[in-house]
Amino acid sequence: MDERVFKPVKEASYLTAGNAWRYRAILRFFYQRYERMQHFLLPEEVLRHLKRFPHFRDYTEEQLQQDLSQLVEWNNLVPRQDTGRIQTIEEFKKRKFRYQLTPYTVELERMVMALEKMGDGYGGSLERTLFDRLLQSLLTLTERDDEGEHRVFHWSDERIYRLWQDVANDFHELTRNAMDYIAHLQSEKVEERMKEEAFFAFKEVVIRYLRDFMISLQRTSYRIEGLLEETDADFVRRLAERLADYELSIPRLEERPVREELVERRIGEWEDLKRWFFGDGGQEAELVYLQNTTNETIRKITRFAQRLGETVHHMRSRRADYLHLAKWFASLETLDEAHKLSACVFGVFRTRHLKVEEPKGTESLDVEVWEAPPAPVILKPRITAYRERVKPNAADDHTARKRAVRETYLRRKEEEQLLLAELIRQDRIALRELPPVKPVVRKTLLSWIAKSMAHPERIGKTETGRPFRLEVASNRIIRLRAEDGVLEMPDIVFHFD
């Protein structure tokens, strides 16, 4: 792990200090001017800006100098003496400074502003085009010429770097936005809104949005996985070396990074990309997790909408419907017409369903039910005291068949014992010395190994009760030949007492 992880971030102290409201107001003004390409500010400009707000009505120049000194100590600001407008020695002795934000503070303010815009929600989105853009960038990156060489290595280092930046940015934006949006849908606040009636009209839009994303994901993910599988380690290292050469070619005044560290960082980024699509060490891939989570979210939204619809339907008054049906029935002239209307509206009353075991005579859809041959149905009384009559049957004598089965089993076991007895030489069986054996012998030897390996001293007994001890004679692998194949196993010897 990088040693910098264990060091405190002193630059973030201004966010939680006792006078954080003053420090944050000062640095926010510095950041706003930094965004307008004004990198150096004088204390008078800062004080003039702060005086515009009621919170700083009693704020003095001495307090500002103290706050600026504290921010310099926390490495949020860098002071530089202003010698451009000095006209006297006294002004030079006063040491007027201009102040500039440090890179850490710029990134901290940028992050804080992003958090303020995000609010309490997760944000994020499921952009279908990101998969297409990532696929297109990988196709360009791994494209080969007629001779089988990757075209990308004929480009300049700068062009390769720009293409790699497109791949990395699309991948990070895809994963970050997708996870944030799924977390947004699974948050407690959104689940509470799903229970409101206003969500019923919004449901179809969300489901269509998720399904379109899933279709795009499934259409492009297989092609991306194929491209990642086809790339070998040599291509990844050559690509990482070209990217490192370009980064080293950029003139920088600070300490230059080590080339091998840059190469390993790029290789790690490529491995992260593969791990997201394929998983690592038996762990489920993030792609599969995203697919399962999206499908589960669709099912959850559908269930919420179904329950909401059932609630609304249950609470809705049916008075108008019943009045309409009553007027309809009242307008009929005969009872027969009323029976037909009742059958259409309410269905058949007191229906009885019968199930027959006999197969149907035909599967044709053109054959009506009354055209098929009838099937008999036996109706049984529905009383608790009813019992079916059972005819008494004679008891069959299976003594002869049992005796034959027993004799066959004993004969087979005796043959097995004779085969095993032939293998014992001087109270031992060395598997490396055995000729080709029968499958039953191989199974017996493996069962002996299993019995002895379960004992701490590797001791076991045969089926006839004869004790033995297992020994691994050497570290080499032997081949035990049988009639149905060859088994590679350790050099095992059985010693019998």
CSV table of C-alpha atoms in Angstrom, one decimal:
chain,number,residue,atom,x,y,z
A,1,MET,CA,0.0,0.0,0.0
A,2,ASP,CA,1.2,3.5,-0.8
A,3,GLU,CA,2.7,5.3,2.2
A,4,ARG,CA,0.7,8.4,1.4
A,5,VAL,CA,-2.5,6.6,2.5
A,6,PHE,CA,-1.3,6.7,6.2
A,7,LYS,CA,-0.6,10.5,6.2
A,8,PRO,CA,-3.3,13.0,7.3
A,9,VAL,CA,-4.7,15.4,4.7
A,10,LYS,CA,-3.8,18.7,6.3
A,11,GLU,CA,-5.3,20.6,3.4
A,12,ALA,CA,-8.8,19.5,4.4
A,13,SER,CA,-8.6,21.0,7.9
A,14,TYR,CA,-10.3,24.2,6.8
A,15,LEU,CA,-13.6,22.2,6.2
A,16,THR,CA,-14.0,21.2,9.9
A,17,ALA,CA,-12.0,23.7,11.9
A,18,GLY,CA,-13.7,26.0,14.5
A,19,ASN,CA,-13.8,29.0,12.1
A,20,ALA,CA,-14.7,26.9,9.1
A,21,TRP,CA,-17.3,29.4,7.9
A,22,ARG,CA,-14.6,32.1,7.5
A,23,TYR,CA,-12.0,29.8,5.9
A,24,ARG,CA,-14.5,28.4,3.5
A,25,ALA,CA,-15.8,31.8,2.4
A,26,ILE,CA,-12.2,32.9,1.7
A,27,LEU,CA,-11.2,29.9,-0.2
A,28,ARG,CA,-14.5,29.9,-2.2
A,29,PHE,CA,-13.7,33.4,-3.4
A,30,PHE,CA,-10.2,32.3,-4.3
A,31,TYR,CA,-11.7,29.3,-6.3
A,32,GLN,CA,-14.2,31.4,-8.1
A,33,ARG,CA,-11.4,33.8,-9.3
A,34,TYR,CA,-9.3,30.8,-10.2
A,35,GLU,CA,-12.0,29.6,-12.5
A,36,ARG,CA,-11.8,33.0,-14.2
A,37,MET,CA,-8.1,32.6,-14.8
A,38,GLN,CA,-7.2,35.0,-11.9
A,39,HIS,CA,-4.7,33.0,-9.9
A,40,PHE,CA,-3.3,35.6,-7.5
A,41,LEU,CA,-5.3,37.8,-5.1
A,42,LEU,CA,-4.4,40.6,-2.8
A,43,PRO,CA,-5.8,40.7,0.8
A,44,GLU,CA,-7.6,44.0,0.0
A,45,GLU,CA,-9.6,42.3,-2.7
A,46,VAL,CA,-10.5,39.4,-0.4
A,47,LEU,CA,-11.6,41.8,2.4
A,48,ARG,CA,-13.6,44.0,-0.1
A,49,HIS,CA,-15.4,40.9,-1.2
A,50,LEU,CA,-16.2,39.6,2.3
A,51,LYS,CA,-17.5,43.0,3.5
A,52,ARG,CA,-20.4,42.7,1.1
A,53,PHE,CA,-22.0,40.0,3.3
A,54,PRO,CA,-23.6,40.6,6.7
A,55,HIS,CA,-21.7,37.8,8.3
A,56,PHE,CA,-18.4,39.8,7.8
A,57,ARG,CA,-19.7,43.3,8.7
A,58,ASP,CA,-17.3,43.4,11.8
A,59,TYR,CA,-14.5,41.5,10.0
A,60,THR,CA,-11.2,43.4,10.3
A,61,GLU,CA,-8.0,43.4,8.3
A,62,GLU,CA,-6.1,41.8,11.2
A,63,GLN,CA,-8.5,38.9,11.3
A,64,LEU,CA,-8.1,38.4,7.6
A,65,GLN,CA,-4.3,38.3,8.0
A,66,GLN,CA,-4.6,35.7,10.7
A,67,ASP,CA,-7.0,33.5,8.6
A,68,LEU,CA,-4.7,33.8,5.6
A,69,SER,CA,-1.7,32.8,7.7
A,70,GLN,CA,-3.6,29.8,9.0
A,71,LEU,CA,-4.5,28.8,5.5
A,72,VAL,CA,-0.9,29.1,4.4
A,73,GLU,CA,0.1,26.8,7.3
A,74,TRP,CA,-2.5,24.2,6.2
A,75,ASN,CA,-1.1,24.4,2.6
A,76,ASN,CA,-4.3,25.8,1.2
A,77,LEU,CA,-2.6,29.0,0.0
A,78,VAL,CA,0.8,29.9,-1.3
A,79,PRO,CA,2.0,33.4,-0.5
A,80,ARG,CA,4.1,35.4,-2.9
A,81,GLN,CA,5.6,38.9,-2.1
A,82,ASP,CA,4.1,41.6,-4.3
A,83,THR,CA,7.0,43.9,-5.4
A,84,GLY,CA,5.4,45.3,-8.5
A,85,ARG,CA,3.8,48.4,-6.9
A,86,ILE,CA,6.3,49.2,-4.1
A,87,GLN,CA,7.6,52.8,-4.2
A,88,THR,CA,9.2,53.2,-0.8
A,89,ILE,CA,11.3,51.1,1.6
A,90,GLU,CA,8.5,51.3,4.2
A,91,GLU,CA,6.1,49.6,1.8
A,92,PHE,CA,8.7,46.9,1.1
A,93,LYS,CA,9.1,46.3,4.9
A,94,LYS,CA,5.3,45.8,5.2
A,95,ARG,CA,5.8,42.7,3.0
A,96,LYS,CA,2.6,42.8,0.9
A,97,PHE,CA,1.7,39.4,-0.3
A,98,ARG,CA,-0.4,38.0,-3.1
A,99,TYR,CA,-1.9,34.5,-2.5
A,100,GLN,CA,-2.5,31.6,-4.8
A,101,LEU,CA,-4.6,28.4,-4.3
A,102,THR,CA,-2.6,25.1,-4.0
A,103,PRO,CA,-3.6,22.2,-6.3
A,104,TYR,CA,-5.0,20.2,-3.4
A,105,THR,CA,-7.3,23.0,-2.4
A,106,VAL,CA,-8.5,23.4,-6.0
A,107,GLU,CA,-9.6,19.8,-6.1
A,108,LEU,CA,-11.1,20.0,-2.6
A,109,GLU,CA,-13.3,23.0,-3.6
A,110,ARG,CA,-14.3,21.4,-6.8
A,111,MET,CA,-15.4,18.3,-4.9
A,112,VAL,CA,-17.2,20.3,-2.3
A,113,MET,CA,-19.1,22.3,-5.0
A,114,ALA,CA,-20.1,19.0,-6.7
A,115,LEU,CA,-21.4,17.6,-3.4
A,116,GLU,CA,-23.4,20.8,-2.8
A,117,LYS,CA,-25.1,20.4,-6.2
A,118,MET,CA,-25.8,16.8,-5.7
A,119,GLY,CA,-27.7,17.3,-2.4
A,120,ASP,CA,-29.0,14.3,-0.5
A,121,GLY,CA,-29.6,12.2,-3.7
A,122,TYR,CA,-27.2,9.8,-5.4
A,123,GLY,CA,-27.6,11.2,-8.9
A,124,GLY,CA,-26.1,9.2,-11.7
A,125,SER,CA,-27.7,7.9,-14.9
A,126,LEU,CA,-27.8,4.9,-17.2
A,127,GLU,CA,-26.5,6.2,-20.5
A,128,ARG,CA,-26.8,3.6,-23.3
A,129,THR,CA,-24.3,5.5,-25.5
A,130,LEU,CA,-21.4,5.0,-23.1
A,131,PHE,CA,-21.3,1.2,-23.9
A,132,ASP,CA,-21.3,2.0,-27.6
A,133,ARG,CA,-18.6,4.6,-27.2
A,134,LEU,CA,-16.5,2.2,-25.1
A,135,LEU,CA,-16.9,-0.6,-27.6
A,136,GLN,CA,-15.9,1.7,-30.5
A,137,SER,CA,-12.8,3.0,-28.7
A,138,LEU,CA,-11.7,-0.6,-27.9
A,139,LEU,CA,-12.3,-1.6,-31.5
A,140,THR,CA,-10.0,1.2,-32.6
A,141,LEU,CA,-7.5,0.4,-29.9
A,142,THR,CA,-7.2,-3.4,-30.8
A,143,GLU,CA,-7.6,-3.1,-34.6
A,144,ARG,CA,-5.0,-5.0,-36.6
A,145,ASP,CA,-3.7,-4.5,-40.2
A,146,ASP,CA,-3.3,-7.1,-42.9
A,147,GLU,CA,-0.1,-8.4,-41.4
A,148,GLY,CA,-1.7,-9.0,-38.0
A,149,GLU,CA,0.1,-6.1,-36.3
A,150,HIS,CA,-1.9,-3.7,-34.1
A,151,ARG,CA,-2.5,-0.4,-36.0
A,152,VAL,CA,-2.3,1.6,-32.9
A,153,PHE,CA,1.4,1.1,-32.6
A,154,HIS,CA,1.9,3.0,-35.9
A,155,TRP,CA,0.4,6.1,-34.4
A,156,SER,CA,2.1,8.9,-32.4
A,157,ASP,CA,2.3,8.7,-28.6
A,158,GLU,CA,0.0,11.6,-28.3
A,159,ARG,CA,-2.7,10.1,-30.4
A,160,ILE,CA,-2.5,6.8,-28.5
A,161,TYR,CA,-2.8,8.7,-25.2
A,162,ARG,CA,-5.9,10.6,-26.4
A,163,LEU,CA,-7.6,7.3,-27.4
A,164,TRP,CA,-6.7,5.7,-24.1
A,165,GLN,CA,-8.1,8.7,-22.2
A,166,ASP,CA,-11.4,8.2,-24.1
A,167,VAL,CA,-11.5,4.5,-23.0
A,168,ALA,CA,-10.7,5.3,-19.4
A,169,ASN,CA,-13.1,8.3,-19.2
A,170,ASP,CA,-16.0,6.3,-20.7
A,171,PHE,CA,-15.4,3.3,-18.5
A,172,HIS,CA,-15.2,5.4,-15.3
A,173,GLU,CA,-18.2,7.5,-16.2
A,174,LEU,CA,-20.2,4.3,-17.1
A,175,THR,CA,-19.5,2.5,-13.8
A,176,ARG,CA,-19.8,5.6,-11.6
A,177,ASN,CA,-23.1,6.8,-13.1
A,178,ALA,CA,-24.7,3.3,-13.3
A,179,MET,CA,-23.9,2.5,-9.6
A,180,ASP,CA,-25.1,5.9,-8.5
A,181,TYR,CA,-28.4,5.6,-10.4
A,182,ILE,CA,-29.1,2.1,-9.1
A,183,ALA,CA,-28.3,3.3,-5.6
A,184,HIS,CA,-30.7,6.2,-6.2
A,185,LEU,CA,-33.5,3.8,-7.2
A,186,GLN,CA,-32.8,1.6,-4.1
A,187,SER,CA,-32.7,4.4,-1.6
A,188,GLU,CA,-35.3,4.7,1.1
A,189,LYS,CA,-36.6,8.0,-0.1
A,190,VAL,CA,-37.3,6.7,-3.6
A,191,GLU,CA,-39.0,3.6,-2.2
A,192,GLU,CA,-41.3,5.8,-0.2
A,193,ARG,CA,-42.2,7.8,-3.3
A,194,MET,CA,-43.0,4.6,-5.2
A,195,LYS,CA,-45.8,4.0,-2.7
A,196,GLU,CA,-47.5,7.3,-3.7
A,197,GLU,CA,-50.2,7.4,-6.3
A,198,ALA,CA,-48.3,9.9,-8.5
A,199,PHE,CA,-45.7,7.2,-9.1
A,200,PHE,CA,-48.2,5.2,-11.1
A,201,ALA,CA,-47.9,7.4,-14.1
A,202,PHE,CA,-44.1,7.6,-13.8
A,203,LYS,CA,-43.7,3.8,-13.6
A,204,GLU,CA,-43.7,3.1,-17.4
A,205,VAL,CA,-41.1,5.8,-18.1
A,206,VAL,CA,-38.7,4.3,-15.5
A,207,ILE,CA,-39.1,0.7,-16.7
A,208,ARG,CA,-38.6,1.7,-20.3
A,209,TYR,CA,-35.5,3.6,-19.4
A,210,LEU,CA,-34.1,0.6,-17.5
A,211,ARG,CA,-35.0,-1.9,-20.2
A,212,ASP,CA,-33.4,0.2,-23.0
A,213,PHE,CA,-30.2,0.3,-20.9
A,214,MET,CA,-30.3,-3.5,-20.4
A,215,ILE,CA,-30.7,-4.1,-24.1
A,216,SER,CA,-27.8,-1.8,-25.0
A,217,LEU,CA,-25.7,-3.5,-22.2
A,218,GLN,CA,-26.4,-7.0,-23.5
A,219,ARG,CA,-25.8,-6.1,-27.1
A,220,THR,CA,-22.4,-4.6,-26.5
A,221,SER,CA,-21.0,-6.4,-23.5
A,222,TYR,CA,-20.4,-9.6,-25.3
A,223,ARG,CA,-18.4,-7.9,-28.0
A,224,ILE,CA,-16.4,-6.0,-25.4
A,225,GLU,CA,-15.7,-9.2,-23.5
A,226,GLY,CA,-14.5,-10.8,-26.8
A,227,LEU,CA,-12.1,-8.0,-27.5
A,228,LEU,CA,-10.7,-8.1,-24.0
A,229,GLU,CA,-10.2,-11.9,-24.2
A,230,GLU,CA,-8.3,-11.6,-27.5
A,231,THR,CA,-5.8,-9.1,-26.2
A,232,ASP,CA,-2.6,-10.7,-24.7
A,233,ALA,CA,-0.2,-9.4,-22.1
A,234,ASP,CA,2.4,-8.4,-24.6
A,235,PHE,CA,-0.1,-5.9,-26.3
A,236,VAL,CA,-1.1,-4.5,-22.9
A,237,ARG,CA,2.5,-3.9,-21.9
A,238,ARG,CA,3.5,-2.3,-25.2
A,239,LEU,CA,0.5,0.0,-24.9
A,240,ALA,CA,1.3,0.9,-21.3
A,241,GLU,CA,4.9,1.7,-22.3
A,242,ARG,CA,3.8,4.0,-25.1
A,243,LEU,CA,1.5,5.8,-22.7
A,244,ALA,CA,4.3,6.1,-20.2
A,245,ASP,CA,6.6,7.6,-22.8
A,246,TYR,CA,4.1,10.2,-23.7
A,247,GLU,CA,3.5,11.2,-20.1
A,248,LEU,CA,7.3,11.5,-19.5
A,249,SER,CA,7.6,13.7,-22.7
A,250,ILE,CA,5.4,16.4,-21.0
A,251,PRO,CA,7.8,19.0,-19.5
A,252,ARG,CA,7.2,19.3,-15.8
A,253,LEU,CA,9.2,21.3,-13.3
A,254,GLU,CA,8.4,19.1,-10.3
A,255,GLU,CA,9.9,15.6,-9.7
A,256,ARG,CA,9.4,13.3,-12.7
A,257,PRO,CA,7.7,10.0,-12.1
A,258,VAL,CA,9.4,6.7,-12.6
A,259,ARG,CA,8.7,5.1,-16.0
A,260,GLU,CA,8.1,1.6,-14.6
A,261,GLU,CA,5.6,3.0,-12.1
A,262,LEU,CA,3.6,4.6,-15.0
A,263,VAL,CA,3.7,1.4,-16.9
A,264,GLU,CA,2.4,-0.7,-14.0
A,265,ARG,CA,-0.3,1.9,-13.4
A,266,ARG,CA,-1.6,1.6,-16.9
A,267,ILE,CA,-1.5,-2.2,-16.8
A,268,GLY,CA,-3.5,-2.0,-13.6
A,269,GLU,CA,-6.1,0.2,-15.2
A,270,TRP,CA,-6.5,-2.4,-18.0
A,271,GLU,CA,-6.8,-5.2,-15.5
A,272,ASP,CA,-9.5,-3.2,-13.7
A,273,LEU,CA,-11.4,-3.0,-17.0
A,274,LYS,CA,-11.1,-6.8,-17.5
A,275,ARG,CA,-12.1,-7.5,-13.9
A,276,TRP,CA,-15.2,-5.4,-14.2
A,277,PHE,CA,-16.4,-7.5,-17.1
A,278,PHE,CA,-15.1,-11.0,-16.1
A,279,GLY,CA,-14.6,-10.9,-12.3
A,280,ASP,CA,-11.6,-12.1,-10.4
A,281,GLY,CA,-10.8,-15.3,-8.4
A,282,GLY,CA,-14.3,-16.7,-8.5
A,283,GLN,CA,-15.8,-13.4,-7.5
A,284,GLU,CA,-18.9,-12.3,-9.5
A,285,ALA,CA,-18.2,-9.7,-12.2
A,286,GLU,CA,-19.5,-6.2,-11.7
A,287,LEU,CA,-21.2,-6.4,-15.0
A,288,VAL,CA,-23.2,-9.4,-13.8
A,289,TYR,CA,-24.0,-7.6,-10.6
A,290,LEU,CA,-25.2,-4.5,-12.6
A,291,GLN,CA,-27.4,-6.8,-14.8
A,292,ASN,CA,-29.0,-8.6,-11.8
A,293,THR,CA,-29.5,-5.3,-9.9
A,294,THR,CA,-31.2,-3.7,-12.9
A,295,ASN,CA,-33.5,-6.6,-13.4
A,296,GLU,CA,-34.4,-6.8,-9.7
A,297,THR,CA,-35.1,-3.0,-9.8
A,298,ILE,CA,-37.5,-3.5,-12.7
A,299,ARG,CA,-39.3,-6.3,-10.8
A,300,LYS,CA,-39.5,-4.2,-7.7
A,301,ILE,CA,-40.9,-1.2,-9.5
A,302,THR,CA,-43.5,-3.5,-11.2
A,303,ARG,CA,-44.5,-5.0,-7.8
A,304,PHE,CA,-44.9,-1.5,-6.3
A,305,ALA,CA,-47.0,-0.4,-9.2
A,306,GLN,CA,-49.1,-3.5,-9.0
A,307,ARG,CA,-49.8,-3.1,-5.3
A,308,LEU,CA,-50.5,0.6,-5.8
A,309,GLY,CA,-53.0,-0.3,-8.6
A,310,GLU,CA,-54.7,-2.9,-6.4
A,311,THR,CA,-55.0,-0.4,-3.6
A,312,VAL,CA,-56.5,2.3,-5.9
A,313,HIS,CA,-58.9,-0.3,-7.5
A,314,HIS,CA,-60.0,-1.5,-4.1
A,315,MET,CA,-60.7,1.9,-2.8
A,316,ARG,CA,-62.5,3.1,-5.9
A,317,SER,CA,-66.3,3.3,-5.6
A,318,ARG,CA,-68.2,0.9,-7.9
A,319,ARG,CA,-71.5,2.7,-7.5
A,320,ALA,CA,-71.6,4.1,-11.0
A,321,ASP,CA,-70.8,0.6,-12.5
A,322,TYR,CA,-73.6,-1.1,-10.5
A,323,LEU,CA,-76.1,1.6,-11.5
A,324,HIS,CA,-75.2,1.1,-15.2
A,325,LEU,CA,-75.6,-2.7,-14.9
A,326,ALA,CA,-78.9,-2.3,-13.1
A,327,LYS,CA,-80.2,-0.1,-15.9
A,328,TRP,CA,-79.0,-2.6,-18.4
A,329,PHE,CA,-80.8,-5.5,-16.7
A,330,ALA,CA,-83.9,-3.4,-16.4
A,331,SER,CA,-84.0,-2.6,-20.1
A,332,LEU,CA,-84.2,-6.4,-21.0
A,333,GLU,CA,-87.6,-7.8,-21.9
A,334,THR,CA,-87.2,-11.5,-21.1
A,335,LEU,CA,-85.7,-13.6,-18.3
A,336,ASP,CA,-83.6,-15.6,-20.9
A,337,GLU,CA,-81.9,-12.4,-22.1
A,338,ALA,CA,-81.1,-11.5,-18.4
A,339,HIS,CA,-79.6,-15.0,-17.9
A,340,LYS,CA,-77.3,-14.5,-20.9
A,341,LEU,CA,-76.3,-11.0,-19.8
A,342,SER,CA,-75.5,-12.4,-16.3
A,343,ALA,CA,-73.4,-15.2,-17.8
A,344,CYS,CA,-71.4,-12.6,-19.8
A,345,VAL,CA,-70.9,-10.2,-16.8
A,346,PHE,CA,-70.5,-12.5,-13.8
A,347,GLY,CA,-69.7,-15.8,-15.4
A,348,VAL,CA,-71.2,-19.2,-14.7
A,349,PHE,CA,-72.5,-19.7,-11.2
A,350,ARG,CA,-71.7,-22.9,-9.2
A,351,THR,CA,-69.3,-24.4,-11.7
A,352,ARG,CA,-67.8,-27.8,-11.0
A,353,HIS,CA,-64.4,-28.8,-12.5
A,354,LEU,CA,-63.7,-32.4,-13.2
A,355,LYS,CA,-60.3,-33.8,-14.0
A,356,VAL,CA,-59.8,-37.0,-16.0
A,357,GLU,CA,-56.7,-39.1,-16.2
A,358,GLU,CA,-57.1,-40.5,-19.7
A,359,PRO,CA,-55.2,-38.7,-22.4
A,360,LYS,CA,-57.0,-36.6,-25.0
A,361,GLY,CA,-57.7,-38.1,-28.3
A,362,THR,CA,-56.3,-35.2,-30.3
A,363,GLU,CA,-54.4,-31.9,-29.7
A,364,SER,CA,-56.2,-30.1,-32.6
A,365,LEU,CA,-57.6,-26.7,-31.7
A,366,ASP,CA,-60.4,-27.1,-34.2
A,367,VAL,CA,-62.0,-30.0,-32.2
A,368,GLU,CA,-64.6,-28.8,-29.8
A,369,VAL,CA,-65.0,-30.3,-26.3
A,370,TRP,CA,-68.3,-32.0,-27.1
A,371,GLU,CA,-66.8,-33.6,-30.2
A,372,ALA,CA,-64.1,-35.5,-28.2
A,373,PRO,CA,-64.9,-39.0,-26.9
A,374,PRO,CA,-66.2,-39.1,-23.3
A,375,ALA,CA,-64.0,-40.2,-20.4
A,376,PRO,CA,-65.3,-42.0,-17.3
A,377,VAL,CA,-65.0,-40.2,-14.0
A,378,ILE,CA,-65.4,-42.1,-10.7
A,379,LEU,CA,-67.0,-40.0,-8.1
A,380,LYS,CA,-66.3,-40.8,-4.4
A,381,PRO,CA,-68.5,-39.9,-1.5
A,382,ARG,CA,-67.3,-36.8,0.4
A,383,ILE,CA,-67.7,-38.2,3.9
A,384,THR,CA,-65.0,-38.8,6.5
A,385,ALA,CA,-66.1,-42.4,7.2
A,386,TYR,CA,-65.7,-43.5,3.6
A,387,ARG,CA,-63.0,-46.1,2.9
A,388,GLU,CA,-62.3,-47.8,-0.4
A,389,ARG,CA,-62.7,-51.5,-0.5
A,390,VAL,CA,-59.5,-53.5,-0.7
A,391,LYS,CA,-59.4,-57.0,-2.0
A,392,PRO,CA,-57.3,-59.4,0.1
A,393,ASN,CA,-54.3,-60.7,-1.7
A,394,ALA,CA,-52.1,-63.7,-1.0
A,395,ALA,CA,-48.6,-63.2,0.5
A,396,ASP,CA,-45.9,-64.1,-2.1
A,397,ASP,CA,-43.0,-66.2,-1.0
A,398,HIS,CA,-39.7,-64.6,-2.1
A,399,THR,CA,-37.4,-66.9,-0.2
A,400,ALA,CA,-35.8,-68.4,-3.3
A,401,ARG,CA,-35.2,-65.1,-5.0
A,402,LYS,CA,-33.6,-63.7,-1.8
A,403,ARG,CA,-31.4,-66.7,-1.5
A,404,ALA,CA,-30.2,-66.4,-5.1
A,405,VAL,CA,-29.4,-62.7,-4.6
A,406,ARG,CA,-27.5,-63.4,-1.4
A,407,GLU,CA,-25.5,-66.2,-3.0
A,408,THR,CA,-24.6,-63.9,-6.0
A,409,TYR,CA,-23.5,-61.2,-3.7
A,410,LEU,CA,-21.3,-63.5,-1.5
A,411,ARG,CA,-19.8,-65.1,-4.7
A,412,ARG,CA,-18.9,-61.6,-6.0
A,413,LYS,CA,-17.3,-60.5,-2.7
A,414,GLU,CA,-15.3,-63.7,-2.5
A,415,GLU,CA,-13.9,-63.1,-6.0
A,416,GLU,CA,-13.0,-59.6,-5.0
A,417,GLN,CA,-11.2,-60.8,-1.9
A,418,LEU,CA,-9.2,-63.4,-4.0
A,419,LEU,CA,-8.2,-60.7,-6.4
A,420,LEU,CA,-7.0,-58.5,-3.6
A,421,ALA,CA,-5.2,-61.4,-1.9
A,422,GLU,CA,-3.2,-62.0,-5.1
A,423,LEU,CA,-1.9,-58.5,-5.0
A,424,ILE,CA,-0.4,-58.7,-1.4
A,425,ARG,CA,3.3,-59.5,-1.5
A,426,GLN,CA,5.2,-59.9,1.8
A,427,ASP,CA,2.3,-58.2,3.7
A,428,ARG,CA,2.4,-55.1,1.5
A,429,ILE,CA,0.8,-53.7,-1.7
A,430,ALA,CA,2.9,-51.2,-3.6
A,431,LEU,CA,0.7,-49.5,-6.2
A,432,ARG,CA,3.6,-48.7,-8.5
A,433,GLU,CA,4.4,-52.5,-8.8
A,434,LEU,CA,0.8,-53.6,-9.7
A,435,PRO,CA,-0.1,-54.9,-13.1
A,436,PRO,CA,-3.3,-53.7,-14.8
A,437,VAL,CA,-6.2,-54.3,-12.4
A,438,LYS,CA,-9.9,-54.6,-12.6
A,439,PRO,CA,-12.2,-51.7,-11.9
A,440,VAL,CA,-13.5,-53.3,-8.7
A,441,VAL,CA,-10.0,-53.6,-7.4
A,442,ARG,CA,-9.2,-49.9,-8.2
A,443,LYS,CA,-12.4,-48.9,-6.3
A,444,THR,CA,-11.5,-51.0,-3.3
A,445,LEU,CA,-7.9,-49.5,-3.2
A,446,LEU,CA,-9.3,-46.0,-3.3
A,447,SER,CA,-11.8,-46.8,-0.5
A,448,TRP,CA,-8.9,-48.0,1.6
A,449,ILE,CA,-7.0,-44.8,0.9
A,450,ALA,CA,-10.1,-42.7,2.0
A,451,LYS,CA,-10.4,-44.7,5.2
A,452,SER,CA,-6.8,-44.3,6.2
A,453,MET,CA,-6.5,-40.6,5.3
A,454,ALA,CA,-9.4,-39.9,7.7
A,455,HIS,CA,-7.3,-41.4,10.5
A,456,PRO,CA,-4.5,-39.2,12.0
A,457,GLU,CA,-2.0,-42.1,11.9
A,458,ARG,CA,-3.2,-43.3,8.5
A,459,ILE,CA,-4.5,-46.6,9.8
A,460,GLY,CA,-7.5,-48.5,8.4
A,461,LYS,CA,-9.1,-51.9,8.1
A,462,THR,CA,-10.2,-53.9,5.1
A,463,GLU,CA,-13.8,-55.3,4.6
A,464,THR,CA,-12.7,-58.5,6.3
A,465,GLY,CA,-11.3,-56.7,9.3
A,466,ARG,CA,-7.6,-57.0,8.4
A,467,PRO,CA,-5.7,-53.8,9.7
A,468,PHE,CA,-3.3,-51.9,7.4
A,469,ARG,CA,-1.2,-48.8,7.5
A,470,LEU,CA,-0.8,-46.4,4.5
A,471,GLU,CA,2.6,-44.9,3.6
A,472,VAL,CA,3.5,-42.4,0.8
A,473,ALA,CA,6.8,-43.9,-0.3
A,474,SER,CA,8.1,-40.9,-2.4
A,475,ASN,CA,7.0,-37.6,-3.8
A,476,ARG,CA,6.7,-38.7,-7.4
A,477,ILE,CA,3.4,-39.4,-9.2
A,478,ILE,CA,2.7,-43.0,-10.3
A,479,ARG,CA,0.2,-44.4,-12.9
A,480,LEU,CA,-2.3,-47.1,-11.7
A,481,ARG,CA,-3.6,-48.9,-14.8
A,482,ALA,CA,-7.0,-50.5,-14.9
A,483,GLU,CA,-9.2,-52.0,-17.6
A,484,ASP,CA,-11.2,-48.8,-17.9
A,485,GLY,CA,-8.4,-46.2,-17.9
A,486,VAL,CA,-5.3,-44.9,-16.2
A,487,LEU,CA,-5.3,-43.1,-12.8
A,488,GLU,CA,-2.4,-40.8,-11.8
A,489,MET,CA,-1.9,-40.8,-8.0
A,490,PRO,CA,0.8,-40.5,-5.3
A,491,ASP,CA,3.3,-43.4,-4.7
A,492,ILE,CA,1.3,-45.2,-2.0
A,493,VAL,CA,2.2,-48.5,-0.2
A,494,PHE,CA,-0.2,-50.5,2.0
A,495,HIS,CA,1.4,-52.4,4.9
A,496,PHE,CA,-0.7,-55.2,6.5
A,497,ASP,CA,-0.3,-56.5,10.0
